[in-house]
Structures are given as C-alpha cells and as structure tokens.
PDB file of C-alpha atoms in Angstrom:
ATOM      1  CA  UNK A 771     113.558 163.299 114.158  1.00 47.00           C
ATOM      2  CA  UNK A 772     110.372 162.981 116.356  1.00 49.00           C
ATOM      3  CA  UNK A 773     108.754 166.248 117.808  1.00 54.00           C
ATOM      4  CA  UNK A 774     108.102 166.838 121.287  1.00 52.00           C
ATOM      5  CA  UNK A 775     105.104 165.889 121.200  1.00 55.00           C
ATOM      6  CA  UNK A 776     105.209 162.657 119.087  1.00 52.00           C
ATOM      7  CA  UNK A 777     107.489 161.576 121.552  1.00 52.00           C
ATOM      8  CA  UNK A 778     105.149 162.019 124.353  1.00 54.00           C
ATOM      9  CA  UNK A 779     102.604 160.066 122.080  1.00 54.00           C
ATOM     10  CA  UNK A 780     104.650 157.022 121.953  1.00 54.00           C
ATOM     11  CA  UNK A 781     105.262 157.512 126.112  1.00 57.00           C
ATOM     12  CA  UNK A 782     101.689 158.133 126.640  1.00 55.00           C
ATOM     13  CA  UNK A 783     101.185 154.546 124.402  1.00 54.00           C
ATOM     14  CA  UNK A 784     103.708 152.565 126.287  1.00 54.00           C
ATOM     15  CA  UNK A 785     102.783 152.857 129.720  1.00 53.00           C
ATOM     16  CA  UNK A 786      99.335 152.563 129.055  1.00 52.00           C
ATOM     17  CA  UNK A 787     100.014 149.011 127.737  1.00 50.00           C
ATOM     18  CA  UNK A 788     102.437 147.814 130.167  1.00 50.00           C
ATOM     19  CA  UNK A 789      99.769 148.919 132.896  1.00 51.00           C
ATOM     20  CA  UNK A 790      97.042 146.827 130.806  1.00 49.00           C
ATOM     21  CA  UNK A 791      99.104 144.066 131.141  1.00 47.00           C
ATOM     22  CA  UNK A 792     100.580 143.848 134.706  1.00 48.00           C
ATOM     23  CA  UNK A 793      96.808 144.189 135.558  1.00 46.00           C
ATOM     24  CA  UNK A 794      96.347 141.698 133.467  1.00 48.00           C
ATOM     25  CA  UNK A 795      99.325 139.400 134.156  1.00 45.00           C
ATOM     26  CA  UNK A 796      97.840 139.719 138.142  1.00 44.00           C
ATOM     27  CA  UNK A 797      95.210 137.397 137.234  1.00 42.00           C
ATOM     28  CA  UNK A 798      96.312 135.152 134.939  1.00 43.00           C
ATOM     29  CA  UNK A 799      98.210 131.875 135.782  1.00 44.00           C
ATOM     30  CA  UNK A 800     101.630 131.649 137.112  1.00 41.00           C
ATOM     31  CA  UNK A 801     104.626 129.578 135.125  1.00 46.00           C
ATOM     32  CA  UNK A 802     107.085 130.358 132.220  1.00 55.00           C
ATOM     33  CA  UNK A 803     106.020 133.511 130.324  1.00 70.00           C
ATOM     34  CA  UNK A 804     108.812 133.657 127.904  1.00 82.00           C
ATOM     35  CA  UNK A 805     106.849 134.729 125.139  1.00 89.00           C
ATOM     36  CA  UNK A 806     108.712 134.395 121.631  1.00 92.00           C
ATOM     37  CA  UNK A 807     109.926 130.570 122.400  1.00 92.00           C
ATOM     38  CA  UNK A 808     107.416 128.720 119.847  1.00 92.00           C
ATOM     39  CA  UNK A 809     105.613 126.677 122.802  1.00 88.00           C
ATOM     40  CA  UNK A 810     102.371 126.758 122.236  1.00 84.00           C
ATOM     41  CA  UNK A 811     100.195 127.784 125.258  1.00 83.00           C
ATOM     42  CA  UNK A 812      97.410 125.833 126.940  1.00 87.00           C
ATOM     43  CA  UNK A 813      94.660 126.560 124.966  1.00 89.00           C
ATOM     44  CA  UNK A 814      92.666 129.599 125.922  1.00 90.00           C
ATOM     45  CA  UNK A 815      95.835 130.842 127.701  1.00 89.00           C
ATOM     46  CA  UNK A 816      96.517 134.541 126.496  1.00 89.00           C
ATOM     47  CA  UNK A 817     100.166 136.189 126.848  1.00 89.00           C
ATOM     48  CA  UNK A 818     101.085 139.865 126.694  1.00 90.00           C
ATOM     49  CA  UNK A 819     104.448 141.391 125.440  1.00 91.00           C
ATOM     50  CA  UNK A 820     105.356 144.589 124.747  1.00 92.00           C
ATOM     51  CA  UNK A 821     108.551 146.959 124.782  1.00 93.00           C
ATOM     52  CA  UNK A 822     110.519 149.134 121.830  1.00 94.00           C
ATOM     53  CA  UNK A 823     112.534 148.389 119.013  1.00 94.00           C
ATOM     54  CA  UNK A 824     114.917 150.548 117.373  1.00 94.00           C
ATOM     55  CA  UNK A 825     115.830 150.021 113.778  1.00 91.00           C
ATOM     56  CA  UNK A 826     118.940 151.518 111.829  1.00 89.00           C
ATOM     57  CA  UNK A 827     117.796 152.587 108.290  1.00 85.00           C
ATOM     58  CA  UNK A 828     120.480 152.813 105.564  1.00 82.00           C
ATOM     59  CA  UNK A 829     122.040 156.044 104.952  1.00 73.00           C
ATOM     60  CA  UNK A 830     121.675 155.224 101.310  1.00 69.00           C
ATOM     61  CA  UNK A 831     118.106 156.474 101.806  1.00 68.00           C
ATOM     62  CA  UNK A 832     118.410 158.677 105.124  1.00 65.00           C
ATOM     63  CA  UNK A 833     120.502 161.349 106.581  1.00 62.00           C
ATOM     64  CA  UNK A 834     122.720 160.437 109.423  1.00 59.00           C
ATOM     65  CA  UNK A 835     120.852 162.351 111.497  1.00 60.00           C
ATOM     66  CA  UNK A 836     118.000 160.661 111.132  1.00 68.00           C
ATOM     67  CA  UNK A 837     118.627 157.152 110.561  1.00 79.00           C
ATOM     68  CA  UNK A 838     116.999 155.797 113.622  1.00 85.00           C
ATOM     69  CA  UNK A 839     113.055 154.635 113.519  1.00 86.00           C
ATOM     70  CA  UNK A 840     111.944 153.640 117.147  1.00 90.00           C
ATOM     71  CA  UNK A 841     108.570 151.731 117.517  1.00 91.00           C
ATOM     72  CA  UNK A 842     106.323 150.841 120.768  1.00 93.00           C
ATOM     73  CA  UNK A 843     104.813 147.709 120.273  1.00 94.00           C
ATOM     74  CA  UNK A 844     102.441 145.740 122.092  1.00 93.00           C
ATOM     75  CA  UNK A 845     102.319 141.679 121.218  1.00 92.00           C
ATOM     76  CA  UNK A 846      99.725 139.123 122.303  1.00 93.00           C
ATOM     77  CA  UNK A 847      99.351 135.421 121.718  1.00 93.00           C
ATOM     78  CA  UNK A 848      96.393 133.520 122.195  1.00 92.00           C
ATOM     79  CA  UNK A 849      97.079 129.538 122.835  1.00 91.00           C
ATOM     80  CA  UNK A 850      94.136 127.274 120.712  1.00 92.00           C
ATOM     81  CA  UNK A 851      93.680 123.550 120.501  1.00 91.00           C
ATOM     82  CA  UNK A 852      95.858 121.125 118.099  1.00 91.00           C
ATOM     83  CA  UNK A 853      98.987 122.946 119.691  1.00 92.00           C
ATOM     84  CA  UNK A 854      98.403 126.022 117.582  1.00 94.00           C
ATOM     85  CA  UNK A 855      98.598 129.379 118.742  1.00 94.00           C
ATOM     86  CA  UNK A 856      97.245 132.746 117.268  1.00 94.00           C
ATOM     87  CA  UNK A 857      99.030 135.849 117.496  1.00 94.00           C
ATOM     88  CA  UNK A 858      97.760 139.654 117.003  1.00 95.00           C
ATOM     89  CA  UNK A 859     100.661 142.673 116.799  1.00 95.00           C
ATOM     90  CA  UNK A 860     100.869 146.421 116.572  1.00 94.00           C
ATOM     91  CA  UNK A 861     103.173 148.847 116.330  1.00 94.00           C
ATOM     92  CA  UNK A 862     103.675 152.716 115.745  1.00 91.00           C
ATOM     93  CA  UNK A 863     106.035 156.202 116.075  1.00 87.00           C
ATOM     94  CA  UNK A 864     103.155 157.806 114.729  1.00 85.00           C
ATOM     95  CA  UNK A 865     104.962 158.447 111.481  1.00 84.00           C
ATOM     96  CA  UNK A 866     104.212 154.685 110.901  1.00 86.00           C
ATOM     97  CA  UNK A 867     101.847 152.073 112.436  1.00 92.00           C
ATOM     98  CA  UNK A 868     101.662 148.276 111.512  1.00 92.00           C
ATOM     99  CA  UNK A 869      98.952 145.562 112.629  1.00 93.00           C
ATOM    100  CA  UNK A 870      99.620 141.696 112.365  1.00 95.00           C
ATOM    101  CA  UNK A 871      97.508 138.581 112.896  1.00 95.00           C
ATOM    102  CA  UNK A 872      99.339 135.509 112.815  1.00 95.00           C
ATOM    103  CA  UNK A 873      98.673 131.580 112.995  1.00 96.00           C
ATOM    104  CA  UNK A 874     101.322 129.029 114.307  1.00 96.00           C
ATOM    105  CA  UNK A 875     101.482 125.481 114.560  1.00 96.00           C
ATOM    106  CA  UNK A 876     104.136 124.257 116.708  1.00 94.00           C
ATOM    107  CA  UNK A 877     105.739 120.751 117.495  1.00 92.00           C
ATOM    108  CA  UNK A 878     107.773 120.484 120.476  1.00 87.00           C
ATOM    109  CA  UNK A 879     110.121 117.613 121.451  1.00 84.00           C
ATOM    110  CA  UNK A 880     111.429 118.243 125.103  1.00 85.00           C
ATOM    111  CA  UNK A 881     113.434 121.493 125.658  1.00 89.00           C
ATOM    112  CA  UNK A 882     113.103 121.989 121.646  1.00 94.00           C
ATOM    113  CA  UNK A 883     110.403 123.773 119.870  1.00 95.00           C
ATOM    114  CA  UNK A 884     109.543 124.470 116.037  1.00 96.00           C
ATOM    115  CA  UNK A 885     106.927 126.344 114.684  1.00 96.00           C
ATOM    116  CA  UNK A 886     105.918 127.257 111.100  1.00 97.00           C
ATOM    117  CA  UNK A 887     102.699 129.651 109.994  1.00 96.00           C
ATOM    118  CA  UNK A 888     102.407 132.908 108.644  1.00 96.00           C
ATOM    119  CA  UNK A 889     101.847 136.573 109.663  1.00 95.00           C
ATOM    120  CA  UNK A 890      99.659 138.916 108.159  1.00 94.00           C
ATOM    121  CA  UNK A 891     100.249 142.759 108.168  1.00 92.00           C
ATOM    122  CA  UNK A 892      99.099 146.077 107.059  1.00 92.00           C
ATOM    123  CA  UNK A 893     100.733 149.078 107.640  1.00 88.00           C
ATOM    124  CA  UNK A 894     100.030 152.718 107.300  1.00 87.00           C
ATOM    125  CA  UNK A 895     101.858 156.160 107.291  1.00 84.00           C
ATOM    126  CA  UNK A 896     101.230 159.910 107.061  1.00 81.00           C
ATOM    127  CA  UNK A 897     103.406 162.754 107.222  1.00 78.00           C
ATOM    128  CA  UNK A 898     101.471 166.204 107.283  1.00 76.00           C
ATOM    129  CA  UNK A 899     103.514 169.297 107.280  1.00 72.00           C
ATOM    130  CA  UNK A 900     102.812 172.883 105.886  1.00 70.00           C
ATOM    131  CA  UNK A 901     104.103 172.265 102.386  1.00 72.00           C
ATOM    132  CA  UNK A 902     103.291 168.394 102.275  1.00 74.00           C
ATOM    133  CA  UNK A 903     100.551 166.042 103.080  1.00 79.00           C
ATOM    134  CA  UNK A 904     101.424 162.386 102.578  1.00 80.00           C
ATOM    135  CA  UNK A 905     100.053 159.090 103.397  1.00 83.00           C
ATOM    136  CA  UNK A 906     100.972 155.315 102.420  1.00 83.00           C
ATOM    137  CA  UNK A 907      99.559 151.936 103.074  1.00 85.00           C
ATOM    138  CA  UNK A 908     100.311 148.263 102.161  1.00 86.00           C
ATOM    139  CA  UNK A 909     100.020 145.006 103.090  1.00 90.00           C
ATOM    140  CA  UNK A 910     102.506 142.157 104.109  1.00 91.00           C
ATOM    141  CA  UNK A 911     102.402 138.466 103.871  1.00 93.00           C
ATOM    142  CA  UNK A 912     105.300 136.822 105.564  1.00 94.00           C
ATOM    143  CA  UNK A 913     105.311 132.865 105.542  1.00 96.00           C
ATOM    144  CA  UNK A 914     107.219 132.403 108.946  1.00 96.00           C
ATOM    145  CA  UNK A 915     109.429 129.521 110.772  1.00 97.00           C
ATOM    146  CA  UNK A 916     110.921 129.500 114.135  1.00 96.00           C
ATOM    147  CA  UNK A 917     112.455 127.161 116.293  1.00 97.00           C
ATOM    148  CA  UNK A 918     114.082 127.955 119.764  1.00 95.00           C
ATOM    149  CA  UNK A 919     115.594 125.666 123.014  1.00 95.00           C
ATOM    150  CA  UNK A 920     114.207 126.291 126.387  1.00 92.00           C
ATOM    151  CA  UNK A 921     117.601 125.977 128.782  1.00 90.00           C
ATOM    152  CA  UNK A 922     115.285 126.897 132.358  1.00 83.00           C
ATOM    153  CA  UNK A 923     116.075 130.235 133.248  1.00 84.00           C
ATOM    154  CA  UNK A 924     116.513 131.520 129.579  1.00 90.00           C
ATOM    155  CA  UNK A 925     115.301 131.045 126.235  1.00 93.00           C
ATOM    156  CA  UNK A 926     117.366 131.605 123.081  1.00 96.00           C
ATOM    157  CA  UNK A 927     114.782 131.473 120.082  1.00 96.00           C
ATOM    158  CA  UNK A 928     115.014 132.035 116.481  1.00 97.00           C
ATOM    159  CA  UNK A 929     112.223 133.128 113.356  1.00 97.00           C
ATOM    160  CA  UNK A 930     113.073 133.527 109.611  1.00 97.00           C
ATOM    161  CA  UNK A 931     110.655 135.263 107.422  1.00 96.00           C
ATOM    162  CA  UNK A 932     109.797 135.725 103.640  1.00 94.00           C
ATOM    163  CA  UNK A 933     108.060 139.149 102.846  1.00 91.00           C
ATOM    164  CA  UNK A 934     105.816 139.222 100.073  1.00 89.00           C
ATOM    165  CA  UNK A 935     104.059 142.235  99.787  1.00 82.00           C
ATOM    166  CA  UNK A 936     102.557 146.379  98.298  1.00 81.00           C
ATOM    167  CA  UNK A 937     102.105 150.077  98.943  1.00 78.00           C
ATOM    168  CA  UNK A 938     100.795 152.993  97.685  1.00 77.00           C
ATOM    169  CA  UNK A 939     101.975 156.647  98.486  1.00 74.00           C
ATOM    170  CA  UNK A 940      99.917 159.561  98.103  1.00 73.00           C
ATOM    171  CA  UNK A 941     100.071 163.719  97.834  1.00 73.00           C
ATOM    172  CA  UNK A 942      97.064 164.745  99.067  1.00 74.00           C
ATOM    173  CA  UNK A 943      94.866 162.367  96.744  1.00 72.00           C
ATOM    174  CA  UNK A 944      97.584 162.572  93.968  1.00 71.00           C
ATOM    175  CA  UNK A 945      99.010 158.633  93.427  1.00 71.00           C
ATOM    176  CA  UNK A 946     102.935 159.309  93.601  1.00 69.00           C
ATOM    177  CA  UNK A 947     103.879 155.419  93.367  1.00 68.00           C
ATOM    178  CA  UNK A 948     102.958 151.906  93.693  1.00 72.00           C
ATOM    179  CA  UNK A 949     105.233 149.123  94.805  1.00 71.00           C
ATOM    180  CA  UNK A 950     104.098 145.535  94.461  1.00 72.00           C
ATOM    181  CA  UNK A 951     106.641 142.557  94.843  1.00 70.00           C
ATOM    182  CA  UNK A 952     106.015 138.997  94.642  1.00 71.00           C
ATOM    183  CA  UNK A 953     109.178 138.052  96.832  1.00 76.00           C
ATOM    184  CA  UNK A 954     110.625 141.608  98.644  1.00 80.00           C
ATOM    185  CA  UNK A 955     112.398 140.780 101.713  1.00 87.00           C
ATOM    186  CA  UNK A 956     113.879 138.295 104.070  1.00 94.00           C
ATOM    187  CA  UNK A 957     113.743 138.489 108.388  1.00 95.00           C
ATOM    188  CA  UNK A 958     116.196 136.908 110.556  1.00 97.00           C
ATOM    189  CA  UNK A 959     115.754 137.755 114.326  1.00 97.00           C
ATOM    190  CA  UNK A 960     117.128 136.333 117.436  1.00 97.00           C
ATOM    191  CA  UNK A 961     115.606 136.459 120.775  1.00 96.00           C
ATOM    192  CA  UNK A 962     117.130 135.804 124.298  1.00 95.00           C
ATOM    193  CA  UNK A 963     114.362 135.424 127.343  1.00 94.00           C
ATOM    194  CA  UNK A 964     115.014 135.344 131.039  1.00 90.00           C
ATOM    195  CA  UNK A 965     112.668 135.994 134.024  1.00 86.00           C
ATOM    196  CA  UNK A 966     113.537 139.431 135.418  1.00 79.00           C
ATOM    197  CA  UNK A 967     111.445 139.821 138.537  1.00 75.00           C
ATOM    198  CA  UNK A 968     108.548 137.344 139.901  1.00 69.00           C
ATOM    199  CA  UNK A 969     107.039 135.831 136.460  1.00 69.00           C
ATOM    200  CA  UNK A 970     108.019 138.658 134.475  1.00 75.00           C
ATOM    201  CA  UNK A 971     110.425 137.858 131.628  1.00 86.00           C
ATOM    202  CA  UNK A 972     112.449 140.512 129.735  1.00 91.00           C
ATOM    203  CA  UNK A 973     113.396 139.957 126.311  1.00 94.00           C
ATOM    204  CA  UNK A 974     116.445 141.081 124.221  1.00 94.00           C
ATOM    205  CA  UNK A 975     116.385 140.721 120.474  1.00 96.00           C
ATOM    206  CA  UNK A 976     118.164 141.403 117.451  1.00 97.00           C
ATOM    207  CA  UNK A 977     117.188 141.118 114.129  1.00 96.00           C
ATOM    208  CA  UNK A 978     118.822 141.429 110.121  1.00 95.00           C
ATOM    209  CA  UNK A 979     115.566 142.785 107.912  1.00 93.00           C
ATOM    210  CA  UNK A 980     117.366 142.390 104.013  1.00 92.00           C
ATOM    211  CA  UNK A 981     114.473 143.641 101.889  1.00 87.00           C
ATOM    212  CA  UNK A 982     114.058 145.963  98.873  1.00 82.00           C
ATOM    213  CA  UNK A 983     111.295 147.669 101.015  1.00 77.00           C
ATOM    214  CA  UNK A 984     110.623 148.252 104.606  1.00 80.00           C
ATOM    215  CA  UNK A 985     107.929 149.703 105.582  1.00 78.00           C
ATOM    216  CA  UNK A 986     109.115 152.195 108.367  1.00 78.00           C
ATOM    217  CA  UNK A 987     111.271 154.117 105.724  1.00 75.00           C
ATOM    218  CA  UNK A 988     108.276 154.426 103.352  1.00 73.00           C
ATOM    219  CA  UNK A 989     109.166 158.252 103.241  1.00 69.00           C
ATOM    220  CA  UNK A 990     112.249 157.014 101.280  1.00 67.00           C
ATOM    221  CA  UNK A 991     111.185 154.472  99.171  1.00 57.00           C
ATOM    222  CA  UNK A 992     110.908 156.011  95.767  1.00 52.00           C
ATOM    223  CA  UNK A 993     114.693 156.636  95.633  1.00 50.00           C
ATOM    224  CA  UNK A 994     115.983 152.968  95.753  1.00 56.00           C
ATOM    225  CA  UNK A 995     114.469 149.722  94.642  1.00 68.00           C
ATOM    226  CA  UNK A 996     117.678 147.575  95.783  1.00 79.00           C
ATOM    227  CA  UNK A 997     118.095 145.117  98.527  1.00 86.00           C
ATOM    228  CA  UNK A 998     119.158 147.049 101.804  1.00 87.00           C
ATOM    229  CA  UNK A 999     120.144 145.494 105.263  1.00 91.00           C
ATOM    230  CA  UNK A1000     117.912 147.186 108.392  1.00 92.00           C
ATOM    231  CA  UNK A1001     119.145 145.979 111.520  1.00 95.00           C
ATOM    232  CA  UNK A1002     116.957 145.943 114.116  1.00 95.00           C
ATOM    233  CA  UNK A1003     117.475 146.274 118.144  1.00 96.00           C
ATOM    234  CA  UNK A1004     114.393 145.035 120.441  1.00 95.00           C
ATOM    235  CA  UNK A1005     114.203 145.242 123.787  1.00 95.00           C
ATOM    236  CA  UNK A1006     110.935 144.259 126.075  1.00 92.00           C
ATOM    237  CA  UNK A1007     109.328 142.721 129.044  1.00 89.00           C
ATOM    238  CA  UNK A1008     106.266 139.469 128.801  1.00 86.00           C
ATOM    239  CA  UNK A1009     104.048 140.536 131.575  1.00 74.00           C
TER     240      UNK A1009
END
C-alpha cells in the first residue's frame, strides 16, 4: 500500500500537470482533441493528456491486499510533417516511474485511422525501508500498431504492442537478478474519447498487458518467470 505521504506525492504531481495544461490548452487552437485516435496532428501542433491508471497485478505474485498499482501519467504528442507524429510519456507512484518516446506514422482514410511505429521506454524503481534498500531499472522496446474510427462526438481506438525488453535489481549495490527477453509481453488496450466540457475530451480505457514481466510489479519478479495477465483501468482528460 502507498503511505500518506506518497499519496500526496502523486496528488501534488497530478494537479500540477493538469494546471500546465489547461494553461496551456488556453492558447492553443480550438478543434477535436481526442488524443489516442491515431490522427496525426498538423504539424507543429502539440497535445496534452494526462489522468491515472490503475492496474490489477496477479495474486500469484501479490497479496490481495495489495494487488492494485495506480500511476499518474502525463502524455504529449507532438504532430511533424509526412503525417507522422512524435510522442513523449511518463509515469510514476513513486515506487515506479517509466519514460517513453515514441514515433508514429499514420494513414488515414476518412473517419478511419491506422498507425504503426514504436515506443521506447525506461523505467526505474526503488524501495528504501529500514531493513532493505532496493532499486531496478530496464528498458522497453515495444513495436506498436493502432487503428481507431472517429464517429463525431466519440472516438473508439485501439493499439497492440510487442514488448521486448531487461532489468536489473539491486540490494544496496549487490546484483540480485537480471532479466533479459527477446520477446516478453504482448499489450492490447482500448480507448473510448468524447468531449466532456468546451474542447476538453475525457478518455476511458482498458487494457489486457499478457507478459512474463511488467514492470510495475518489479518487487515481485524473481518469484515467477511465466506469462501473467495485468489488466489495466485508465481513466483521463486531453486538455
């Protein structure tokens, strides 16, 4: 469970980004913000999301009572010529944090958009108690595809993901494993998008993570090396 004051780390987080971007958002150009459709923006155009997402860890590796991993994130997408867009995302409960650049190049064909790229990610986590001191870090390489259909006043979008990726876990500067899989994990996630007030969007996801490692239960990790399901519950506003 999160302490008191880790949870008023991740509040403190939060509303400082959603106040970064409704300033933001103030100046920047009115029209559809949806933000996880794969349209490419106008180039130069830059888009802000952010919100929480709650994932269910297996209680193969967790106790019951702790089997829920909530993340702030904050997402933003940069649109660049030849209808390709670049992405940057991060993400932490201060247990674990996670940065991602990502490149897209999208084809759209009326109301219907694909994309294909790939996202790059490292990831790091510490745990410091009185009797323990532990850190981890890897990296992630997920090729990416994602096609979605604009219906006017919602979205419904879809991305599928192949995780390649490694991590290292340490006791103080002790190495206590390394994990390093060519092909470790598959994302499915579905988003829905619908303006909520003005041009603000809010955005309701769900997604199926079925890897042999995720990185928010790196804690865990040592004690099984099988494919595991990690739903995941996401819930934000594009501002």
């Amino acid at each position: 469970m999160l302490s008191k004051r880790e949870i008023l780390i991740l509040g403190a987080i939060l509303f400082l980004i959603i106040n970064f971007a409704v300033l933001y958002s103030e100046e920047s150009e009115q029209g559809n913000l949806c933000f996880y459709l794969p349209k490419t923006n106008k180039p130069w155009k830059l888009s802000f999301n952010t919100g929480l997402s709650l994932t269910k860890l297996p209680t193969h590796i967790v106790e019951e009572e702790i089997d829920v991993s909530p993340l702030v994130f904050a997402n933003a997408k940069l649109g660049l010529p030849w209808n390709v867009t670049a992405g940057i995302y991060f993400a932490t409960n201060y247990i674990s944090n996670i940065g991602t650049i990502s490149l897209m190049y999208h084809i759209n064909s009326g109301d219907f958009y694909l994309a294909a790229g790939c996202n790059g990610s490292m990831w790091f986590g510490h745990l410091e108690m009185e009797s323990i001191r532990l850190k981890s870090y890897g990296v992630l390489i997920k090729p990416a595809f994602s096609a979605g259909y604009d219906f006017g006043d919602i979205t419904l979008s879809s991305t599928f993901e192949v995780q390649y990726g490694f991590m290292k876990t340490f006791s103080d500067d002790a190495l206590l494993g390394n994990f390093k899989q060519p092909r470790s994990g598959y994302t499915l996630k579905v988003y829905v998008e619908q303006p909520l007030w003005n041009e603000n969007w809010v955005v309701l996801g769900v997604g199926l993570n079925y890897s042999t490692f995720y990185y928010q239960s790196w804690l865990t990790y040592s004690a099984v090396k099988n494919f595991l399901l990690y739903p995941e519950f996401i819930f934000g506003f594009t501002l």
